[in-house]
Amino acid sequence: MAKFWYLVCMITFLELSKLAISRPEQVPTPPLPVLPLPTFSQLKWQQRELIMFLHFGVNTFTDSERGTGKENPSIFNPVGLDTKQWVTVAAEAGISLMILTAKHHDGFCLWPSKYTDHSVISSPWRNGHGDVVQEFIDAVKTHGGGGIDAGLYLSPWDRHDKRYGHDLQYNEYYLAQLQELLTKYGSVKEIWFDGFKGNEARNMSYYFSDWFAMVRELQSSINIFSDAGPDVRWVGNEKGSAGNTSWSTINSTLLSIGNLSVLDYLNTGDPKGTNWLPAECDVSIREGWFWHKSQSPKMLSQLLDIYYKSVGRNCVMLLNVPPNSTGLISESDIHRLKEFRTAIDTIFSTNLAEKCTVKVSNQRGGKGGGFGPENVLDNDHVWTYWSPKENKNEHWIEIKVPNAEEGMKFNVVRIQEPIGLGQRIIKHEIYVDGKKVVQGTTVGYKRLHRLEKVLHCRAVRIIVKESKGLPLISSIGLHLDTYWKP
């Protein structure tokens, strides 16, 4: 009898063990990623959406856009400079990263570099003991509320320094200043390089590989921007406008800094690209990059249009807001920034889809498998998502008003992909009550379709026509933009 009960217990134990092992095996796993993928720093950068450039220097005092390098440092005297005001303005505008021009093409340095006296040390500001970069960094730390990071721009083209044009000497000088900026001032989240130089510039080879290696050594979590990356690429224009098709992927071997023959390629990216290199859309709130008394900020409608063509096309919008000669951001610019932030919040704070039912063509792991349509209406736009089954059928997701008599009014459709698993969607279409209203291509982190008129409907269906691997959708929104007057 004892032997019998021993066998019964053993069988029961084995069956329970089998059950315990099989349950986790039944939980559906995420689909494989589609390479290439963003780094942690690139993913955080993408989620910023809106960042700020601050062009400030001797040009601010000469009513010039491009300094000659012959300016007397004594003209730099922003008697009311208050970097805390800059940060407060940025915070109220929803900015999470501010990039300051530590040195522009004129060669004047906003910090007391020990490698040149063409800097604040030779100016009357703070009696020659000032440091704009330090005050900027301190303000970001103390007044940014933990939600704002700092970035710096160090112009390769230097119209003042006599070492420019002598490859070895100038590259040593540039690297020395780079080390100053990245060791003296704490954490920097983006460093900005460009290959721009005027036709009159002396022949000069930049040792970009050496510069990038030094940056990586000194600040491992930084994103390096240039025409060609390696972390963030230029969008190919200074209008703040990405291509209607916009891939975060590209082949970096086809790029080179300062090469103007690849502007269209930079603007659209490459579906077959082997590098994750998303685009940053730089544009100024005014006509010029530096402050000019005669200029005014762009209209709100212009800024919103740029937002749709940058953030709404899978990019980050870098908006330049230049401090004036007093050292403050001008009231007219502050007013426009407040209008801009209010408009963005008004448009996107309400998602009409949240009151709707969501149906899909099918879902990975079946109902309750963790990849259902409910994920497109949560607050995680990166790591929760709808995933269809692994088949080649057409994939669709439909948003429907529960009460057919009520309907809903909107003119913006928002679609987002979980780019942590790669960018996938190549072609998609949007149907409203059975009528096609959008013939779209890429989606990426965020795609905003602003329609030509307000639609009153009961159902919206998004169909993915073509994708790399399984199409994944992390978020969908239906919004009403009352500012839009087509």
XYZ file of C-alpha atoms in Angstrom, residues 244 308 312 411-415 428 430 438-443 447-451:
21
model
C 6.684 63.113 -46.102
C 3.424 68.832 -37.982
C 4.608 64.819 -36.899
C -9.105 66.538 -38.154
C -5.842 64.988 -36.885
C -4.945 61.302 -36.819
C -1.931 60.291 -34.738
C -0.154 56.950 -35.195
C -0.540 52.628 -44.627
C -6.703 55.564 -43.297
C -5.022 59.231 -46.195
C -2.556 57.403 -48.418
C 0.473 57.308 -46.137
C 3.990 55.917 -46.047
C 6.194 55.825 -42.921
C 5.068 56.233 -39.317
C 3.048 60.387 -37.426
C 0.515 63.217 -37.466
C -1.925 63.382 -40.367
C -3.625 66.775 -40.420
C -6.701 66.471 -42.609
